[in-house]
CSV table of C-alpha atoms in Angstrom, one decimal:
chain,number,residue,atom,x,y,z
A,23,UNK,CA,-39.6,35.3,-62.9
A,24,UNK,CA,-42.6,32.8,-63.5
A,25,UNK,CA,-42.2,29.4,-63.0
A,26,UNK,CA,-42.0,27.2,-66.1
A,27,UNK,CA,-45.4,25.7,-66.8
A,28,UNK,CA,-46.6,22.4,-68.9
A,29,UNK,CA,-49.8,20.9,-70.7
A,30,UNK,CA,-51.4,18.6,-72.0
A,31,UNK,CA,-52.5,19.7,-75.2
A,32,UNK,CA,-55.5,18.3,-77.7
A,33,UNK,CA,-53.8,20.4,-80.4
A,34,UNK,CA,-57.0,20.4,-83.0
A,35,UNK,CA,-60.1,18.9,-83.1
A,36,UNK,CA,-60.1,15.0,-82.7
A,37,UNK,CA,-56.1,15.0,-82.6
A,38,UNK,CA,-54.5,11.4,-81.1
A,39,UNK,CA,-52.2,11.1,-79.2
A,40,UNK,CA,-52.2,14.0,-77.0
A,41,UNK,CA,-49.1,16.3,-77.0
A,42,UNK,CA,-47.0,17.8,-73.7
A,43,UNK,CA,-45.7,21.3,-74.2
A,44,UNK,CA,-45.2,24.6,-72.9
A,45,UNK,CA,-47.4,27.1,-72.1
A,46,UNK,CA,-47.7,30.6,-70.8
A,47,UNK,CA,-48.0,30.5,-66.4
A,48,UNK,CA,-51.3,31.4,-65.4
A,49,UNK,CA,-53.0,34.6,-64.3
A,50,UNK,CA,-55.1,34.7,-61.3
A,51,UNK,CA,-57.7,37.5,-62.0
A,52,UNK,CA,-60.6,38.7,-59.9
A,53,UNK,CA,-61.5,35.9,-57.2
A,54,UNK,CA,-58.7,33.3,-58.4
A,55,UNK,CA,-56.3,31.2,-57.0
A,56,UNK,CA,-53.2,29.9,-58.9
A,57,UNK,CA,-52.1,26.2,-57.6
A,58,UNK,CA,-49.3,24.2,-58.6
A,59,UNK,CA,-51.2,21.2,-59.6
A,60,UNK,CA,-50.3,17.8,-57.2
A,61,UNK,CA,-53.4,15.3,-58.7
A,62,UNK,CA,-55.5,15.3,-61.2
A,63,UNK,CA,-58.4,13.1,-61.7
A,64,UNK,CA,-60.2,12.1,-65.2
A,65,UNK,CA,-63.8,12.2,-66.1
A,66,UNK,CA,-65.8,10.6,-69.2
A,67,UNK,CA,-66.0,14.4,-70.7
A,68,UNK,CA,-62.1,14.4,-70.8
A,69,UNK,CA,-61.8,11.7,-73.4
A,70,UNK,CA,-65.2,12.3,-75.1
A,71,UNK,CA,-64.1,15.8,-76.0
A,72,UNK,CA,-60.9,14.0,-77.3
A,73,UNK,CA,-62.6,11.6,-79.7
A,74,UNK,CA,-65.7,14.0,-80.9
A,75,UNK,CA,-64.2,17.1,-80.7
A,76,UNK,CA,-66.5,19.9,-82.4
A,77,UNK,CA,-69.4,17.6,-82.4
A,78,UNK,CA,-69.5,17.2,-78.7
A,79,UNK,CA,-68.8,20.8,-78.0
A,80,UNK,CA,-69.0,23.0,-80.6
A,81,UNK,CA,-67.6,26.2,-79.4
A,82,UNK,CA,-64.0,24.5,-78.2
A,83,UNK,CA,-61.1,26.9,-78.9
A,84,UNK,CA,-57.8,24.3,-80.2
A,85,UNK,CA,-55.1,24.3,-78.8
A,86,UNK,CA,-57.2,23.0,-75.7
A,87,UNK,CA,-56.2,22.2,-72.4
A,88,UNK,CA,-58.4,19.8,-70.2
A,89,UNK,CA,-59.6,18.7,-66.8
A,90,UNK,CA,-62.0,19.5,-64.3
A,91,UNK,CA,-60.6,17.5,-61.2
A,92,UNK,CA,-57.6,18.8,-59.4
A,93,UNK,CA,-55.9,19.0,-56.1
A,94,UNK,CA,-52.7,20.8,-55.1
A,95,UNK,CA,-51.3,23.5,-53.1
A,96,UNK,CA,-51.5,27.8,-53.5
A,97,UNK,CA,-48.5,29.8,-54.9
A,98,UNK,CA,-50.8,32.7,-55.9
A,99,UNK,CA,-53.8,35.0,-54.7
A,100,UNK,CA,-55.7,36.7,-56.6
A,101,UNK,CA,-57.5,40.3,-56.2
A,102,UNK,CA,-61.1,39.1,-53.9
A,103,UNK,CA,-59.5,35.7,-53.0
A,104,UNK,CA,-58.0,36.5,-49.4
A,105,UNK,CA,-59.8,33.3,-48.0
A,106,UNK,CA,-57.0,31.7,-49.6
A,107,UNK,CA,-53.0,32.0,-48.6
A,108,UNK,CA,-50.1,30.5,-50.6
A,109,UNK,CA,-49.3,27.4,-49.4
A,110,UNK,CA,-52.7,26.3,-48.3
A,111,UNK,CA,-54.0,22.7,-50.0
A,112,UNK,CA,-56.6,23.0,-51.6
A,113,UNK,CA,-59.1,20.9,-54.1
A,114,UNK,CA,-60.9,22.8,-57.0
A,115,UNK,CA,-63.0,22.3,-60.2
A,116,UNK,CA,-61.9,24.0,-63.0
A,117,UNK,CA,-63.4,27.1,-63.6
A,118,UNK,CA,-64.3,26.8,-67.7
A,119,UNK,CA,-62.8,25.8,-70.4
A,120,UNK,CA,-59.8,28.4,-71.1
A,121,UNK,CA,-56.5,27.1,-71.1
A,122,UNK,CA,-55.4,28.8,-67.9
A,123,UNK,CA,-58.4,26.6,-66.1
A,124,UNK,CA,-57.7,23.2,-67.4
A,125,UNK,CA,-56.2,20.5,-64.6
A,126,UNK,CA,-53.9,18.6,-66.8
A,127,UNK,CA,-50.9,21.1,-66.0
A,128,UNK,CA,-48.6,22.0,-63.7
A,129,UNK,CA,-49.9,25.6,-62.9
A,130,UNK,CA,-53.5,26.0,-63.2
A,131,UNK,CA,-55.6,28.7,-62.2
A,132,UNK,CA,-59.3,28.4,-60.1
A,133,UNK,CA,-62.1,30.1,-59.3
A,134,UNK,CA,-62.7,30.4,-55.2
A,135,UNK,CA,-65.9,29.6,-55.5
A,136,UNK,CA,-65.4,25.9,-56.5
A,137,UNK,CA,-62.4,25.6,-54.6
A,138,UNK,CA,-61.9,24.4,-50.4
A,139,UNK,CA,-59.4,23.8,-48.6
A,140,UNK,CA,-58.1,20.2,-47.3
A,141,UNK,CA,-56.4,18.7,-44.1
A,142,UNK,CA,-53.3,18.4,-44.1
A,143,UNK,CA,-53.1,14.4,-43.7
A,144,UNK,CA,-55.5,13.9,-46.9
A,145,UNK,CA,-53.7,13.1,-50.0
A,146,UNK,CA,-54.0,15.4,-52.9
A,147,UNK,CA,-54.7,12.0,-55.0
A,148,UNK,CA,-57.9,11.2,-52.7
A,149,UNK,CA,-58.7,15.0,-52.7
A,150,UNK,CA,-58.4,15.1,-57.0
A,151,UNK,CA,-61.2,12.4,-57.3
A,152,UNK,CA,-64.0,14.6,-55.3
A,153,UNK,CA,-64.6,18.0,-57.3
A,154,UNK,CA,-66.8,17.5,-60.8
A,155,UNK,CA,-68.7,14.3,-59.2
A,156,UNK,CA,-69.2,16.4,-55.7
A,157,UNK,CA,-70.3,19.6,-58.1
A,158,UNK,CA,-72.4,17.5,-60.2
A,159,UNK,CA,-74.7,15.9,-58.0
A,160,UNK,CA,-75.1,19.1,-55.9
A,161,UNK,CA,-76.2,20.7,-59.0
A,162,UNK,CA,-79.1,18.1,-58.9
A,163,UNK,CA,-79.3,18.1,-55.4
A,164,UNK,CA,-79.5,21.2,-54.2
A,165,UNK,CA,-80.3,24.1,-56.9
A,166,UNK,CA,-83.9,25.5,-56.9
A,167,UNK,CA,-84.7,24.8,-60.6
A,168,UNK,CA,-83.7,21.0,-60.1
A,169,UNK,CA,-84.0,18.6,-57.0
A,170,UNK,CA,-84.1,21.1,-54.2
A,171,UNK,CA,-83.5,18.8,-51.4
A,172,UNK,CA,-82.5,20.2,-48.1
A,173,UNK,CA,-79.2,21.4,-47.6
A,174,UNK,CA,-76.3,19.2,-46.2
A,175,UNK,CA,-75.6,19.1,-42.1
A,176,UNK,CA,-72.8,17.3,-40.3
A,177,UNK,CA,-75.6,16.3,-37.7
A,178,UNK,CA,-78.3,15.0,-39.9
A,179,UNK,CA,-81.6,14.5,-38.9
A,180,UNK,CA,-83.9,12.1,-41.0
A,181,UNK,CA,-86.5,13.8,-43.2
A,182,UNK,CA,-89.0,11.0,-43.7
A,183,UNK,CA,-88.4,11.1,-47.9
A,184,UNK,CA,-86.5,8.6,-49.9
A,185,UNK,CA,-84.4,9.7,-53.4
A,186,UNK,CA,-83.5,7.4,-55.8
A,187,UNK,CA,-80.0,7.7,-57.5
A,188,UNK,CA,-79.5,5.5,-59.9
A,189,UNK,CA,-75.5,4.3,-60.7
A,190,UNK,CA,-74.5,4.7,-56.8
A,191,UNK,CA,-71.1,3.5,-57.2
A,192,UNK,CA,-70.4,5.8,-60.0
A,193,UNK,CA,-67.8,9.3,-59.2
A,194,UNK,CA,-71.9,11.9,-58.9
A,195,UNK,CA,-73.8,8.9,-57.3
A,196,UNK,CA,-71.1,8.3,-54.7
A,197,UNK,CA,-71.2,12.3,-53.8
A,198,UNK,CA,-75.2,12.1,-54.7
A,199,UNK,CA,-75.7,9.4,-51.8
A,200,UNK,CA,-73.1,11.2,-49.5
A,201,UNK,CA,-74.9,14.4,-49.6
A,202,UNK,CA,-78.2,13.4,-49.8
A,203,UNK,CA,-77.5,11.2,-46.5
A,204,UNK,CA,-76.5,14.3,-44.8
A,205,UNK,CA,-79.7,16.3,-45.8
A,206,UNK,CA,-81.2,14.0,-44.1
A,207,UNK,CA,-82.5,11.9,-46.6
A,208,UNK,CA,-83.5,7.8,-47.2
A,209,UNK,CA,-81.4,6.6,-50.4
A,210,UNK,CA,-82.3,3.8,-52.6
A,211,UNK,CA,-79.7,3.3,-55.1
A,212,UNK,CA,-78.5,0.9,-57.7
A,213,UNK,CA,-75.3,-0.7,-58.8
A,214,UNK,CA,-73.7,-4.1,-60.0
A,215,UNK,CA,-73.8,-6.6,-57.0
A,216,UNK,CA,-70.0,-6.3,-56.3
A,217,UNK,CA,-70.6,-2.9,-54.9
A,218,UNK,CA,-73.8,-3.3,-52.7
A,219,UNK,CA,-71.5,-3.1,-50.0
A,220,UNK,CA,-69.9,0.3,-51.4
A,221,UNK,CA,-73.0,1.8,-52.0
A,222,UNK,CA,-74.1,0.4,-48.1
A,223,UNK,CA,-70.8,2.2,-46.9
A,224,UNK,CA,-71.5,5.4,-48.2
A,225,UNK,CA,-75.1,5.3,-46.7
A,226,UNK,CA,-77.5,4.2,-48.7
A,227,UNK,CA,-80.5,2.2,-47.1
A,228,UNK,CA,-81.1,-0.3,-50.3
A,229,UNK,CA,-79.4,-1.1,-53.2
A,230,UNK,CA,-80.5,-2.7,-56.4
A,231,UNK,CA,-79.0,-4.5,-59.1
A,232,UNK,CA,-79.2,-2.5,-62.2
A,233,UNK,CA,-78.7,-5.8,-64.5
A,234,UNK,CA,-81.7,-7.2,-62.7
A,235,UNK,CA,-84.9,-8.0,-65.5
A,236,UNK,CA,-87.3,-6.6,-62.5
A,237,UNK,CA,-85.4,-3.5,-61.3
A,238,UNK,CA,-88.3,-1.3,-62.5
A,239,UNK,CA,-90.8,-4.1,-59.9
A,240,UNK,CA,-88.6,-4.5,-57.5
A,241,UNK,CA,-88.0,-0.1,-57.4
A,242,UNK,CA,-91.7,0.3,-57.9
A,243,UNK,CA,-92.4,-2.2,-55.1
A,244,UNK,CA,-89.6,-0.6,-52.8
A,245,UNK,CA,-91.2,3.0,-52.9
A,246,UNK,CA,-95.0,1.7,-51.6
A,247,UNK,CA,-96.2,3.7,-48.7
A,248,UNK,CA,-92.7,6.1,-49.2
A,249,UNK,CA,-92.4,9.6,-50.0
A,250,UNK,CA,-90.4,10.2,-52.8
A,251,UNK,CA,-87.8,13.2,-52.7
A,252,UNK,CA,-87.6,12.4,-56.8
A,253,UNK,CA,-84.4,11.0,-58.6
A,254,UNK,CA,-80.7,11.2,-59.6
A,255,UNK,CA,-79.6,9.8,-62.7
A,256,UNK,CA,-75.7,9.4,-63.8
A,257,UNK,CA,-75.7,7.0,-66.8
A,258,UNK,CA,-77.4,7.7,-70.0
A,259,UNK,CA,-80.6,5.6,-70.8
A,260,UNK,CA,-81.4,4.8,-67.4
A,261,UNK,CA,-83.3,7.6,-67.1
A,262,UNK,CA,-87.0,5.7,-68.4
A,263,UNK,CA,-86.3,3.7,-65.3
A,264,UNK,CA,-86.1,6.3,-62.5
A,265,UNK,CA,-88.7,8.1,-64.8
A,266,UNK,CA,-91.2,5.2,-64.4
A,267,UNK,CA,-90.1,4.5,-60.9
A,268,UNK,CA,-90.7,8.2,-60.0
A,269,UNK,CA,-94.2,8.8,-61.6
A,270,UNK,CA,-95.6,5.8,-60.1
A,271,UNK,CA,-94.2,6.9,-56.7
A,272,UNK,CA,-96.1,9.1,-54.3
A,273,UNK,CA,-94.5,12.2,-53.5
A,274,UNK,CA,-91.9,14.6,-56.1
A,275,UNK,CA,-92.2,14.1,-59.4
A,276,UNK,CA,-88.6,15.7,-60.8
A,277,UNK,CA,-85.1,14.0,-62.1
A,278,UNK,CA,-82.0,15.3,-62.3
A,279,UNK,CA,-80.0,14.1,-65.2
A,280,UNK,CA,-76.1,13.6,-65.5
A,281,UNK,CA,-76.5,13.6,-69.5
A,282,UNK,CA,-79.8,14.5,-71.8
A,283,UNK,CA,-82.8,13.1,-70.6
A,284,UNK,CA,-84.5,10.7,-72.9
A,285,UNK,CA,-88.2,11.2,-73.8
A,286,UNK,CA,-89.6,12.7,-70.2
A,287,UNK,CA,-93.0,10.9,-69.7
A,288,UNK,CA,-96.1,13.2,-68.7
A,289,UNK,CA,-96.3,14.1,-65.2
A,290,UNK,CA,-92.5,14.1,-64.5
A,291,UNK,CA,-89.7,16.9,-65.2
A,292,UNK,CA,-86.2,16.1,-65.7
A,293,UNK,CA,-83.4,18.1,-66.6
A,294,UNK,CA,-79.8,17.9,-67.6
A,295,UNK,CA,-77.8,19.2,-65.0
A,296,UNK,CA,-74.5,21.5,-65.8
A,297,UNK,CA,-71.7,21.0,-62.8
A,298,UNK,CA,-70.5,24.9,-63.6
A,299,UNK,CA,-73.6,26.0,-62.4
A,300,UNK,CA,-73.4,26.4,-59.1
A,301,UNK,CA,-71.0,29.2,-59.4
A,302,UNK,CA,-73.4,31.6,-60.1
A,303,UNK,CA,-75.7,30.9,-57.3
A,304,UNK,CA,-75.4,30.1,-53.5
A,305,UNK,CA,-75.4,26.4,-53.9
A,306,UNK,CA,-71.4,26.8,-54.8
A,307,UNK,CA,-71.0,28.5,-51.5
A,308,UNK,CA,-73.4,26.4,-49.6
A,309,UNK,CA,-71.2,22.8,-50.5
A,310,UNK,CA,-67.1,24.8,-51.0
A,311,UNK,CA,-67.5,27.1,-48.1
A,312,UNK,CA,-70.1,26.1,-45.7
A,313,UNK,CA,-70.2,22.0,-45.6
A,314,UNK,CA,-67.3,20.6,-47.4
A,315,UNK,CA,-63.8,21.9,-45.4
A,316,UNK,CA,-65.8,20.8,-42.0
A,317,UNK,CA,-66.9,18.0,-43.3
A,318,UNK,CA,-63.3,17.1,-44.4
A,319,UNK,CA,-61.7,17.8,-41.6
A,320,UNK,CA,-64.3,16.2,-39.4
A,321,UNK,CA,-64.1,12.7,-41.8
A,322,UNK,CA,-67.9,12.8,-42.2
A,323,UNK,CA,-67.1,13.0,-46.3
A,324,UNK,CA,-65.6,11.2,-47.9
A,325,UNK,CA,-62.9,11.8,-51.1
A,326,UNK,CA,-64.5,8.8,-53.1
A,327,UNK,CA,-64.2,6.7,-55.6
A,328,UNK,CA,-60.9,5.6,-55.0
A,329,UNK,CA,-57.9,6.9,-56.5
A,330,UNK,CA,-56.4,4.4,-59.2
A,331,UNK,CA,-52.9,6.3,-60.0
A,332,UNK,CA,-52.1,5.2,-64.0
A,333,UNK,CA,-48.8,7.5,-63.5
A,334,UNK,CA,-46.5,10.2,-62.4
A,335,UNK,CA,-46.3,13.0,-65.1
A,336,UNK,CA,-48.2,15.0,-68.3
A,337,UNK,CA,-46.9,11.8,-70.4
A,338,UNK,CA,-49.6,9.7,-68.7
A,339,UNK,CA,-52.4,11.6,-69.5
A,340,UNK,CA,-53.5,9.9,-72.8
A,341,UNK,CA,-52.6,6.4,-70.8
A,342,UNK,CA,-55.4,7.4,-68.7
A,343,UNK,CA,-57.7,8.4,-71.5
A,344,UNK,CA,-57.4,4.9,-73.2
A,345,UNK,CA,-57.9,3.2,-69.9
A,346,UNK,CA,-61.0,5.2,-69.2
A,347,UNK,CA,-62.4,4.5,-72.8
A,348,UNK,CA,-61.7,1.0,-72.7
A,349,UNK,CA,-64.2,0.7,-69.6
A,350,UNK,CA,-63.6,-1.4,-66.6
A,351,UNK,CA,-63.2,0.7,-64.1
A,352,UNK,CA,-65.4,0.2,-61.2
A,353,UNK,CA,-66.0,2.3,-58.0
A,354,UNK,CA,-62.2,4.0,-59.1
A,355,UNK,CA,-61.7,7.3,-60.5
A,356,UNK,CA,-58.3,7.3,-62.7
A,357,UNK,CA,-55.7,9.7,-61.3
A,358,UNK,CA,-51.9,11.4,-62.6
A,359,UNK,CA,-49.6,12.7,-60.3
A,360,UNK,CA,-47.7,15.2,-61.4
């Protein structure tokens, strides 16, 4: 007999509050992994889709189940998914936007190729902040049509070329810096002074204030006699910055965007990058299967930003959708246990 299983439902387009109920216990199909869900972490997508509905995403099927971060352990295999065992603890990004895939229930199902496996003394809440942010920026990062930096190494060795990431402290610059490090890169990034020294930690060589009146000098001025590996940028309209900085840089002259570029001035190329992506080519495999579990288990990555829990249970779910659209939360990624 199936487990009993729970959501949190967004039962028509725009609906408030949220509701818990039951639904069916997932399938794991070809390549899949059921998990019992442990953590689950929130992104900006999860309540955007919440308050525009249709006019965010047009093709949404109601009832809907969100979440893309998640974190728990195994309880079934799939045909083509023998990597896995029940019982192992794993982290995973929700493989679309069916019901069976979304993170905010108890028994979700994944697809292996977004999904890796975690030591056993990390907690699933760290774990649940790492998946859409990680998948994100290696979209940018790594994929031919975008950034194609290097791939990631556990032994580094330095490159001579500098990326800019704009928004370091945010959930894809903390994973942007982090892998671009690795690769062997030089990172300039910016962020609000208070987290210089987070942005520092996670190795960037300079940060910038992003409230500064002369970021675009001071940036311009920063990348004289550099070579510029191009530029990451997270928050919407930020992007004519890292454009400007970029095209009066020597070296590449492409930008991967978190959201729609703006108005792309001649001479650079920019793109919105899509965090599903990476599934159907080998930069999935490259950061799941090849970088991430050693890196985890080695403590050269790390599950950033921090967890901040808003509850235990389905309940808290909208909780955490308020908090997040009321702003405020700095170098944190929300978090439910369930």
């Amino acid at each position: 007999m199936a487990p009993v299983n729970k959501a949190v439902f967004i039962t028509e387009p725009k609906a408030y509050p949220l509701k818990v109920e039951s639904t069916p216990y997932p399938t794991a199909g070809d390549g899949e992994i059921v998990i019992k869900v442990a953590a689950a972490a929130f992104n900006p997508v999860d309540w955007f889709i919440q308050i525009m509905g249709k006019d965010l995403f047009d093709w949404l099927q109601y009832p809907f189940v969100g979440g893309n971060d998640m974190a728990g352990t195994v309880v079934e295999v799939g045909p083509n998914a023998s990597k896995f065992k029940i019982g192992d603890r794993v982290l995973g990004l929700a493989g679309g936007f069916e019901a069976r895939f979304g993170a905010f229930q108890h028994y979700a199902t994944l697809n292996i190729k977004t999904v890796t496996p975690i030591p056993a003394d990390l907690d699933f809440t760290e774990a649940a902040v790492v998946p859409l942010g990680l998948a994100t920026a290696a979209c940018a990062l790594y994929q031919k049509d975008f950034l194609a930096l290097d791939p990631p190494s556990l032994s580094p060795k330095p490159n001579g070329k500098t990326l800019l990431i704009w928004a370091g402290a945010s959930s894809v610059g903390t994973n942007a810096i982090q892998l671009a490090v690795a690769s062997g890169y030089e990172v300039y990034t910016t962020s609000s002074p208070k987290n210089f020294d987070y942005c520092k930690q996670l190795g960037a060589a300079r940060v910038f204030d992003y409230h500064s009146p002369t970021i675009t000098e001071d940036l311009i001025e920063a990348f004289k006699g550099k070579t510029c590996a191009g530029g990451v940028v997270v928050h919407r309209g930020s992007d004519k910055i890292v454009f400007e900085v970029v095209r009066k840089s020597e070296g590449d002259k492409f930008v991967a965007c978190a959201s729609p570029p703006g108005d792309i001035p001649e001479g650079i190329q920019a793109k919105m990058v899509f965090a599903g992506t990476l599934r159907d080519n080998e930069v999935g495999s490259l950061i799941f299967d090849k970088f991430l579990p050693e890196a985890l288990s080695q403590k050269k990555y790390r599950c950033l930003p921090k967890p901040l829990i808003v509850g235990h249970g389905l309940e808290h779910v909208q909780a955490a959708f308020d908090q997040g659209k009321a702003g405020g939360v700095s170098a944190q990624k929300l978090v439910v246990t369930l």
